[in-house]
mmCIF file of N, CA and C in Angstrom:
data_model
loop_
_atom_site.group_PDB
_atom_site.id
_atom_site.type_symbol
_atom_site.label_atom_id
_atom_site.label_comp_id
_atom_site.label_asym_id
_atom_site.label_seq_id
_atom_site.Cartn_x
_atom_site.Cartn_y
_atom_site.Cartn_z
ATOM 1 N N MET L 184 2.450 5.509 9.623
ATOM 2 C CA MET L 184 3.578 5.256 8.794
ATOM 3 C C MET L 184 4.053 3.833 9.034
ATOM 4 N N TYR L 185 4.553 3.152 8.016
ATOM 5 C CA TYR L 185 4.919 1.749 8.106
ATOM 6 C C TYR L 185 6.434 1.599 8.021
ATOM 7 N N ARG L 186 7.076 1.382 9.183
ATOM 8 C CA ARG L 186 8.518 1.186 9.229
ATOM 9 C C ARG L 186 8.880 0.082 10.216
ATOM 10 N N PRO L 187 8.434 -1.159 9.970
ATOM 11 C CA PRO L 187 8.710 -2.239 10.917
ATOM 12 C C PRO L 187 10.133 -2.763 10.791
ATOM 13 N N SER L 188 10.591 -3.436 11.838
ATOM 14 C CA SER L 188 11.922 -4.025 11.792
ATOM 15 C C SER L 188 11.896 -5.407 11.139
ATOM 16 N N LYS L 189 10.800 -6.157 11.282
ATOM 17 C CA LYS L 189 10.729 -7.517 10.729
ATOM 18 C C LYS L 189 10.332 -7.541 9.264
ATOM 19 N N ILE L 190 9.627 -6.531 8.823
ATOM 20 C CA ILE L 190 9.139 -6.522 7.449
ATOM 21 C C ILE L 190 9.587 -5.224 6.804
ATOM 22 N N SER L 191 10.229 -5.322 5.673
ATOM 23 C CA SER L 191 10.639 -4.091 5.019
ATOM 24 C C SER L 191 9.628 -3.744 3.937
ATOM 25 N N ALA L 192 9.140 -2.539 3.976
ATOM 26 C CA ALA L 192 8.169 -2.084 2.979
ATOM 27 C C ALA L 192 8.897 -1.287 1.918
ATOM 28 N N VAL L 193 8.686 -1.670 0.687
ATOM 29 C CA VAL L 193 9.338 -0.974 -0.401
ATOM 30 C C VAL L 193 8.268 -0.326 -1.246
ATOM 31 N N LEU L 194 8.340 0.953 -1.343
ATOM 32 C CA LEU L 194 7.419 1.655 -2.220
ATOM 33 C C LEU L 194 8.200 2.332 -3.316
ATOM 34 N N GLY L 195 9.414 2.760 -3.008
ATOM 35 C CA GLY L 195 10.162 3.528 -3.994
ATOM 36 C C GLY L 195 9.347 4.753 -4.278
ATOM 37 N N ALA L 196 8.331 4.584 -5.056
ATOM 38 C CA ALA L 196 7.344 5.629 -5.313
ATOM 39 C C ALA L 196 6.229 5.014 -6.134
ATOM 40 N N LEU L 197 5.019 5.256 -5.724
ATOM 41 C CA LEU L 197 3.880 4.884 -6.550
ATOM 42 C C LEU L 197 3.792 5.976 -7.591
ATOM 43 N N LEU L 198 3.983 5.625 -8.817
ATOM 44 C CA LEU L 198 4.030 6.624 -9.860
ATOM 45 C C LEU L 198 2.657 6.784 -10.471
ATOM 46 N N LEU L 199 2.090 7.958 -10.336
ATOM 47 C CA LEU L 199 0.819 8.301 -10.948
ATOM 48 C C LEU L 199 1.149 9.187 -12.126
ATOM 49 N N ALA L 200 0.961 8.672 -13.325
ATOM 50 C CA ALA L 200 1.404 9.344 -14.550
ATOM 51 C C ALA L 200 2.915 9.510 -14.454
ATOM 52 N N THR L 201 3.431 10.733 -14.368
ATOM 53 C CA THR L 201 4.883 10.875 -14.338
ATOM 54 C C THR L 201 5.419 11.656 -13.151
ATOM 55 N N THR L 202 4.573 12.373 -12.404
ATOM 56 C CA THR L 202 5.142 13.229 -11.366
ATOM 57 C C THR L 202 4.473 13.143 -10.002
ATOM 58 N N ALA L 203 3.592 12.213 -9.773
ATOM 59 C CA ALA L 203 2.958 12.080 -8.456
ATOM 60 C C ALA L 203 3.591 10.904 -7.722
ATOM 61 N N PHE L 204 3.856 11.095 -6.433
ATOM 62 C CA PHE L 204 4.524 10.066 -5.664
ATOM 63 C C PHE L 204 3.845 9.840 -4.322
ATOM 64 N N ALA L 205 3.954 8.613 -3.826
ATOM 65 C CA ALA L 205 3.468 8.281 -2.488
ATOM 66 C C ALA L 205 4.681 8.055 -1.601
ATOM 67 N N GLN L 206 4.541 8.388 -0.346
ATOM 68 C CA GLN L 206 5.657 8.306 0.575
ATOM 69 C C GLN L 206 5.637 7.057 1.456
ATOM 70 N N ASP L 207 4.465 6.482 1.728
ATOM 71 C CA ASP L 207 4.378 5.403 2.708
ATOM 72 C C ASP L 207 3.429 4.303 2.269
ATOM 73 N N ILE L 208 3.689 3.101 2.810
ATOM 74 C CA ILE L 208 2.751 1.990 2.743
ATOM 75 C C ILE L 208 2.312 1.711 4.177
ATOM 76 N N VAL L 209 1.012 1.587 4.380
ATOM 77 C CA VAL L 209 0.458 1.280 5.698
ATOM 78 C C VAL L 209 -0.253 -0.061 5.587
ATOM 79 N N LEU L 210 -0.046 -0.947 6.579
ATOM 80 C CA LEU L 210 -0.738 -2.232 6.629
ATOM 81 C C LEU L 210 -1.744 -2.203 7.769
ATOM 82 N N ASN L 211 -2.977 -2.614 7.474
ATOM 83 C CA ASN L 211 -4.036 -2.694 8.478
ATOM 84 C C ASN L 211 -4.508 -4.140 8.581
ATOM 85 N N ASP L 212 -4.637 -4.644 9.806
ATOM 86 C CA ASP L 212 -5.117 -6.006 10.047
ATOM 87 C C ASP L 212 -6.611 -6.055 9.738
ATOM 88 N N VAL L 213 -7.005 -6.862 8.778
ATOM 89 C CA VAL L 213 -8.407 -6.940 8.355
ATOM 90 C C VAL L 213 -9.294 -7.489 9.472
ATOM 91 N N ALA L 214 -8.855 -8.529 10.170
ATOM 92 C CA ALA L 214 -9.682 -9.192 11.185
ATOM 93 C C ALA L 214 -9.914 -8.331 12.423
ATOM 94 N N THR L 215 -8.889 -7.602 12.849
ATOM 95 C CA THR L 215 -9.004 -6.846 14.108
ATOM 96 C C THR L 215 -9.186 -5.351 13.898
ATOM 97 N N SER L 216 -9.069 -4.894 12.660
ATOM 98 C CA SER L 216 -9.129 -3.466 12.322
ATOM 99 C C SER L 216 -7.977 -2.673 12.919
ATOM 100 N N SER L 217 -6.919 -3.348 13.365
ATOM 101 C CA SER L 217 -5.730 -2.650 13.862
ATOM 102 C C SER L 217 -5.043 -1.962 12.691
ATOM 103 N N SER L 218 -4.645 -0.709 12.903
ATOM 104 C CA SER L 218 -4.001 0.025 11.821
ATOM 105 C C SER L 218 -2.506 0.151 12.063
ATOM 106 N N ASP L 219 -1.790 0.402 10.994
ATOM 107 C CA ASP L 219 -0.346 0.610 11.023
ATOM 108 C C ASP L 219 0.377 -0.566 11.676
ATOM 109 N N VAL L 220 0.074 -1.771 11.189
ATOM 110 C CA VAL L 220 0.650 -3.012 11.709
ATOM 111 C C VAL L 220 2.154 -3.038 11.435
ATOM 112 N N LYS L 221 2.922 -3.439 12.428
ATOM 113 C CA LYS L 221 4.379 -3.498 12.299
ATOM 114 C C LYS L 221 4.892 -4.908 12.001
ATOM 115 N N THR L 222 4.145 -5.939 12.420
ATOM 116 C CA THR L 222 4.560 -7.326 12.200
ATOM 117 C C THR L 222 3.397 -8.098 11.604
ATOM 118 N N MET L 223 3.649 -8.776 10.477
ATOM 119 C CA MET L 223 2.614 -9.592 9.838
ATOM 120 C C MET L 223 2.708 -11.017 10.364
ATOM 121 N N PHE L 224 1.551 -11.650 10.554
ATOM 122 C CA PHE L 224 1.500 -13.041 10.995
ATOM 123 C C PHE L 224 0.989 -13.914 9.860
ATOM 124 N N LYS L 225 1.508 -15.141 9.792
ATOM 125 C CA LYS L 225 1.119 -16.086 8.744
ATOM 126 C C LYS L 225 -0.388 -16.316 8.752
ATOM 127 N N GLY L 226 -0.973 -16.361 7.556
ATOM 128 C CA GLY L 226 -2.366 -16.721 7.396
ATOM 129 C C GLY L 226 -3.372 -15.619 7.694
ATOM 130 N N LYS L 227 -2.915 -14.414 8.000
ATOM 131 C CA LYS L 227 -3.822 -13.304 8.280
ATOM 132 C C LYS L 227 -3.832 -12.343 7.095
ATOM 133 N N ASP L 228 -5.004 -11.750 6.836
ATOM 134 C CA ASP L 228 -5.135 -10.769 5.762
ATOM 135 C C ASP L 228 -4.789 -9.376 6.267
ATOM 136 N N TYR L 229 -4.082 -8.631 5.409
ATOM 137 C CA TYR L 229 -3.703 -7.256 5.713
ATOM 138 C C TYR L 229 -4.092 -6.358 4.545
ATOM 139 N N GLU L 230 -4.821 -5.294 4.848
ATOM 140 C CA GLU L 230 -5.156 -4.288 3.844
ATOM 141 C C GLU L 230 -3.920 -3.408 3.644
ATOM 142 N N VAL L 231 -3.599 -3.158 2.386
ATOM 143 C CA VAL L 231 -2.465 -2.304 2.044
ATOM 144 C C VAL L 231 -3.005 -0.944 1.624
ATOM 145 N N VAL L 232 -2.457 0.113 2.216
ATOM 146 C CA VAL L 232 -2.873 1.472 1.889
ATOM 147 C C VAL L 232 -1.638 2.271 1.493
ATOM 148 N N VAL L 233 -1.701 2.919 0.347
ATOM 149 C CA VAL L 233 -0.640 3.822 -0.084
ATOM 150 C C VAL L 233 -0.993 5.187 0.479
ATOM 151 N N ALA L 234 -0.068 5.777 1.252
ATOM 152 C CA ALA L 234 -0.385 7.005 1.989
ATOM 153 C C ALA L 234 0.557 8.151 1.633
ATOM 154 N N ASN L 235 0.108 9.340 1.994
ATOM 155 C CA ASN L 235 0.885 10.581 1.790
ATOM 156 C C ASN L 235 1.222 10.799 0.322
ATOM 157 N N ILE L 236 0.208 10.711 -0.518
ATOM 158 C CA ILE L 236 0.387 10.861 -1.962
ATOM 159 C C ILE L 236 0.506 12.338 -2.315
ATOM 160 N N ASP L 237 1.509 12.637 -3.119
ATOM 161 C CA ASP L 237 1.716 13.987 -3.635
ATOM 162 C C ASP L 237 1.449 13.936 -5.135
ATOM 163 N N TYR L 238 0.377 14.570 -5.579
ATOM 164 C CA TYR L 238 -0.013 14.521 -6.986
ATOM 165 C C TYR L 238 0.699 15.578 -7.830
ATOM 166 N N GLY L 239 1.394 16.480 -7.191
ATOM 167 C CA GLY L 239 2.027 17.558 -7.957
ATOM 168 C C GLY L 239 0.965 18.338 -8.705
ATOM 169 N N ASP L 240 1.148 18.531 -9.992
ATOM 170 C CA ASP L 240 0.188 19.275 -10.828
ATOM 171 C C ASP L 240 -0.829 18.367 -11.502
ATOM 172 N N LEU L 241 -0.795 17.081 -11.196
ATOM 173 C CA LEU L 241 -1.688 16.125 -11.852
ATOM 174 C C LEU L 241 -3.089 16.146 -11.251
ATOM 175 N N THR L 242 -4.071 15.798 -12.060
ATOM 176 C CA THR L 242 -5.453 15.616 -11.595
ATOM 177 C C THR L 242 -6.009 14.335 -12.213
ATOM 178 N N PRO L 243 -5.485 13.164 -11.794
ATOM 179 C CA PRO L 243 -5.909 11.896 -12.395
ATOM 180 C C PRO L 243 -7.339 11.537 -12.014
ATOM 181 N N SER L 244 -8.020 10.822 -12.910
ATOM 182 C CA SER L 244 -9.372 10.348 -12.616
ATOM 183 C C SER L 244 -9.358 8.902 -12.142
ATOM 184 N N SER L 245 -8.201 8.231 -12.267
ATOM 185 C CA SER L 245 -8.053 6.868 -11.748
ATOM 186 C C SER L 245 -6.574 6.555 -11.563
ATOM 187 N N VAL L 246 -6.331 5.546 -10.714
ATOM 188 C CA VAL L 246 -4.972 5.068 -10.462
ATOM 189 C C VAL L 246 -5.018 3.547 -10.467
ATOM 190 N N SER L 247 -4.091 2.933 -11.183
ATOM 191 C CA SER L 247 -3.980 1.470 -11.183
ATOM 192 C C SER L 247 -2.817 1.061 -10.305
ATOM 193 N N TYR L 248 -2.950 -0.091 -9.646
ATOM 194 C CA TYR L 248 -1.890 -0.567 -8.755
ATOM 195 C C TYR L 248 -1.690 -2.066 -8.925
ATOM 196 N N VAL L 249 -0.504 -2.524 -8.580
ATOM 197 C CA VAL L 249 -0.167 -3.944 -8.446
ATOM 198 C C VAL L 249 0.566 -4.050 -7.115
ATOM 199 N N THR L 250 0.073 -4.903 -6.222
ATOM 200 C CA THR L 250 0.661 -5.062 -4.894
ATOM 201 C C THR L 250 1.245 -6.463 -4.785
ATOM 202 N N SER L 251 2.474 -6.535 -4.263
ATOM 203 C CA SER L 251 3.147 -7.829 -4.164
ATOM 204 C C SER L 251 3.829 -7.985 -2.806
ATOM 205 N N VAL L 252 4.082 -9.248 -2.452
ATOM 206 C CA VAL L 252 4.880 -9.585 -1.279
ATOM 207 C C VAL L 252 6.042 -10.424 -1.784
ATOM 208 N N ASN L 253 7.247 -9.954 -1.543
ATOM 209 C CA ASN L 253 8.461 -10.615 -2.037
ATOM 210 C C ASN L 253 8.403 -10.901 -3.530
ATOM 211 N N GLY L 254 7.831 -9.976 -4.281
ATOM 212 C CA GLY L 254 7.769 -10.102 -5.729
ATOM 213 C C GLY L 254 6.610 -10.916 -6.258
ATOM 214 N N ASP L 255 5.832 -11.568 -5.383
ATOM 215 C CA ASP L 255 4.677 -12.354 -5.818
ATOM 216 C C ASP L 255 3.429 -11.479 -5.789
ATOM 217 N N GLU L 256 2.834 -11.255 -6.954
ATOM 218 C CA GLU L 256 1.639 -10.418 -7.048
ATOM 219 C C GLU L 256 0.494 -11.003 -6.232
ATOM 220 N N GLN L 257 -0.114 -10.171 -5.388
ATOM 221 C CA GLN L 257 -1.244 -10.621 -4.578
ATOM 222 C C GLN L 257 -2.503 -9.804 -4.818
ATOM 223 N N ALA L 258 -2.359 -8.618 -5.357
ATOM 224 C CA ALA L 258 -3.539 -7.790 -5.613
ATOM 225 C C ALA L 258 -3.234 -6.822 -6.742
ATOM 226 N N LYS L 259 -4.261 -6.508 -7.510
ATOM 227 C CA LYS L 259 -4.142 -5.460 -8.514
ATOM 228 C C LYS L 259 -5.524 -4.904 -8.776
ATOM 229 N N GLY L 260 -5.546 -3.688 -9.224
ATOM 230 C CA GLY L 260 -6.826 -3.066 -9.493
ATOM 231 C C GLY L 260 -6.678 -1.615 -9.891
ATOM 232 N N THR L 261 -7.820 -0.973 -10.003
ATOM 233 C CA THR L 261 -7.880 0.437 -10.363
ATOM 234 C C THR L 261 -8.801 1.136 -9.382
ATOM 235 N N VAL L 262 -8.380 2.284 -8.906
ATOM 236 C CA VAL L 262 -9.177 3.094 -7.991
ATOM 237 C C VAL L 262 -9.630 4.333 -8.760
ATOM 238 N N GLU L 263 -10.942 4.536 -8.828
ATOM 239 C CA GLU L 263 -11.490 5.727 -9.477
ATOM 240 C C GLU L 263 -11.369 6.905 -8.528
ATOM 241 N N LEU L 264 -10.957 8.053 -9.044
ATOM 242 C CA LEU L 264 -10.743 9.241 -8.234
ATOM 243 C C LEU L 264 -11.594 10.403 -8.722
ATOM 244 N N ASP L 265 -11.873 11.314 -7.819
ATOM 245 C CA ASP L 265 -12.519 12.574 -8.168
ATOM 246 C C ASP L 265 -11.405 13.598 -8.324
ATOM 247 N N PRO L 266 -11.088 14.015 -9.552
ATOM 248 C CA PRO L 266 -9.982 14.945 -9.754
ATOM 249 C C PRO L 266 -10.114 16.251 -8.962
ATOM 250 N N ALA L 267 -11.323 16.594 -8.576
ATOM 251 C CA ALA L 267 -11.537 17.818 -7.802
ATOM 252 C C ALA L 267 -11.250 17.617 -6.318
ATOM 253 N N ASP L 268 -11.160 16.355 -5.866
ATOM 254 C CA ASP L 268 -10.947 16.064 -4.446
ATOM 255 C C ASP L 268 -10.060 14.824 -4.318
ATOM 256 N N LEU L 269 -8.783 14.960 -4.651
ATOM 257 C CA LEU L 269 -7.866 13.820 -4.665
ATOM 258 C C LEU L 269 -7.514 13.385 -3.246
ATOM 259 N N PRO L 270 -7.585 12.069 -2.974
ATOM 260 C CA PRO L 270 -7.284 11.569 -1.626
ATOM 261 C C PRO L 270 -5.785 11.522 -1.350
ATOM 262 N N SER L 271 -5.414 11.596 -0.084
ATOM 263 C CA SER L 271 -4.006 11.472 0.286
ATOM 264 C C SER L 271 -3.633 10.005 0.515
ATOM 265 N N GLU L 272 -4.653 9.130 0.578
ATOM 266 C CA GLU L 272 -4.436 7.693 0.734
ATOM 267 C C GLU L 272 -5.297 6.928 -0.272
ATOM 268 N N ILE L 273 -4.767 5.806 -0.753
ATOM 269 C CA ILE L 273 -5.502 4.964 -1.699
ATOM 270 C C ILE L 273 -5.339 3.506 -1.267
ATOM 271 N N PRO L 274 -6.442 2.746 -1.163
ATOM 272 C CA PRO L 274 -6.322 1.321 -0.849
ATOM 273 C C PRO L 274 -5.683 0.586 -2.032
ATOM 274 N N ALA L 275 -4.808 -0.369 -1.708
ATOM 275 C CA ALA L 275 -4.095 -1.098 -2.761
ATOM 276 C C ALA L 275 -4.201 -2.602 -2.569
ATOM 277 N N GLY L 276 -5.384 -3.063 -2.151
ATOM 278 C CA GLY L 276 -5.631 -4.493 -2.059
ATOM 279 C C GLY L 276 -5.310 -5.099 -0.711
ATOM 280 N N THR L 277 -5.404 -6.422 -0.671
ATOM 281 C CA THR L 277 -5.177 -7.197 0.543
ATOM 282 C C THR L 277 -4.085 -8.222 0.267
ATOM 283 N N VAL L 278 -3.194 -8.411 1.255
ATOM 284 C CA VAL L 278 -2.109 -9.390 1.112
ATOM 285 C C VAL L 278 -2.093 -10.328 2.308
ATOM 286 N N MET L 279 -1.407 -11.461 2.144
ATOM 287 C CA MET L 279 -1.233 -12.445 3.209
ATOM 288 C C MET L 279 0.143 -13.080 3.047
ATOM 289 N N VAL L 280 0.801 -13.380 4.168
ATOM 290 C CA VAL L 280 2.066 -14.116 4.107
ATOM 291 C C VAL L 280 1.819 -15.543 4.573
ATOM 292 N N THR L 281 2.594 -16.482 4.021
ATOM 293 C CA THR L 281 2.403 -17.892 4.361
ATOM 294 C C THR L 281 3.619 -18.483 5.060
ATOM 295 N N SER L 282 4.637 -17.657 5.265
ATOM 296 C CA SER L 282 5.833 -18.126 5.969
ATOM 297 C C SER L 282 6.427 -16.984 6.777
ATOM 298 N N GLY L 283 7.292 -17.327 7.709
ATOM 299 C CA GLY L 283 7.932 -16.324 8.547
ATOM 300 C C GLY L 283 9.108 -15.677 7.850
ATOM 301 N N GLY L 284 9.736 -14.734 8.530
ATOM 302 C CA GLY L 284 10.911 -14.065 8.001
ATOM 303 C C GLY L 284 10.600 -12.680 7.481
ATOM 304 N N THR L 285 11.625 -12.019 6.987
ATOM 305 C CA THR L 285 11.484 -10.666 6.462
ATOM 306 C C THR L 285 10.736 -10.695 5.143
ATOM 307 N N LYS L 286 9.784 -9.800 4.990
ATOM 308 C CA LYS L 286 8.985 -9.713 3.761
ATOM 309 C C LYS L 286 9.073 -8.316 3.194
ATOM 310 N N THR L 287 8.988 -8.213 1.880
ATOM 311 C CA THR L 287 8.948 -6.926 1.219
ATOM 312 C C THR L 287 7.581 -6.746 0.577
ATOM 313 N N VAL L 288 6.844 -5.751 1.046
ATOM 314 C CA VAL L 288 5.546 -5.407 0.474
ATOM 315 C C VAL L 288 5.771 -4.239 -0.466
ATOM 316 N N ALA L 289 5.391 -4.402 -1.730
ATOM 317 C CA ALA L 289 5.613 -3.362 -2.724
ATOM 318 C C ALA L 289 4.323 -3.053 -3.467
ATOM 319 N N VAL L 290 4.156 -1.776 -3.789
ATOM 320 C CA VAL L 290 3.006 -1.333 -4.602
ATOM 321 C C VAL L 290 3.566 -0.589 -5.795
#
């Protein structure tokens, strides 16, 4: 789960169609493979993962995402899904920060 003090993660909810929601954003350090990173460092890549997805009654075959840091889009794409075996986590691109301070990562 991603709840750092230096970086605030905002998901609100990843909306899949109209009733599926995700509960968490997880950041993983690409270079070291460290998972659930709490503090981002300038110039390093971080994989963004949307976790704990609740699809409700939906069975989507794909999900599109836009990932941003402080409102600046850094990644977007579509993840193809198997409606018969929906994942609880979906990768949502890679982000990097170029300055210090509090950051908001949103998907």
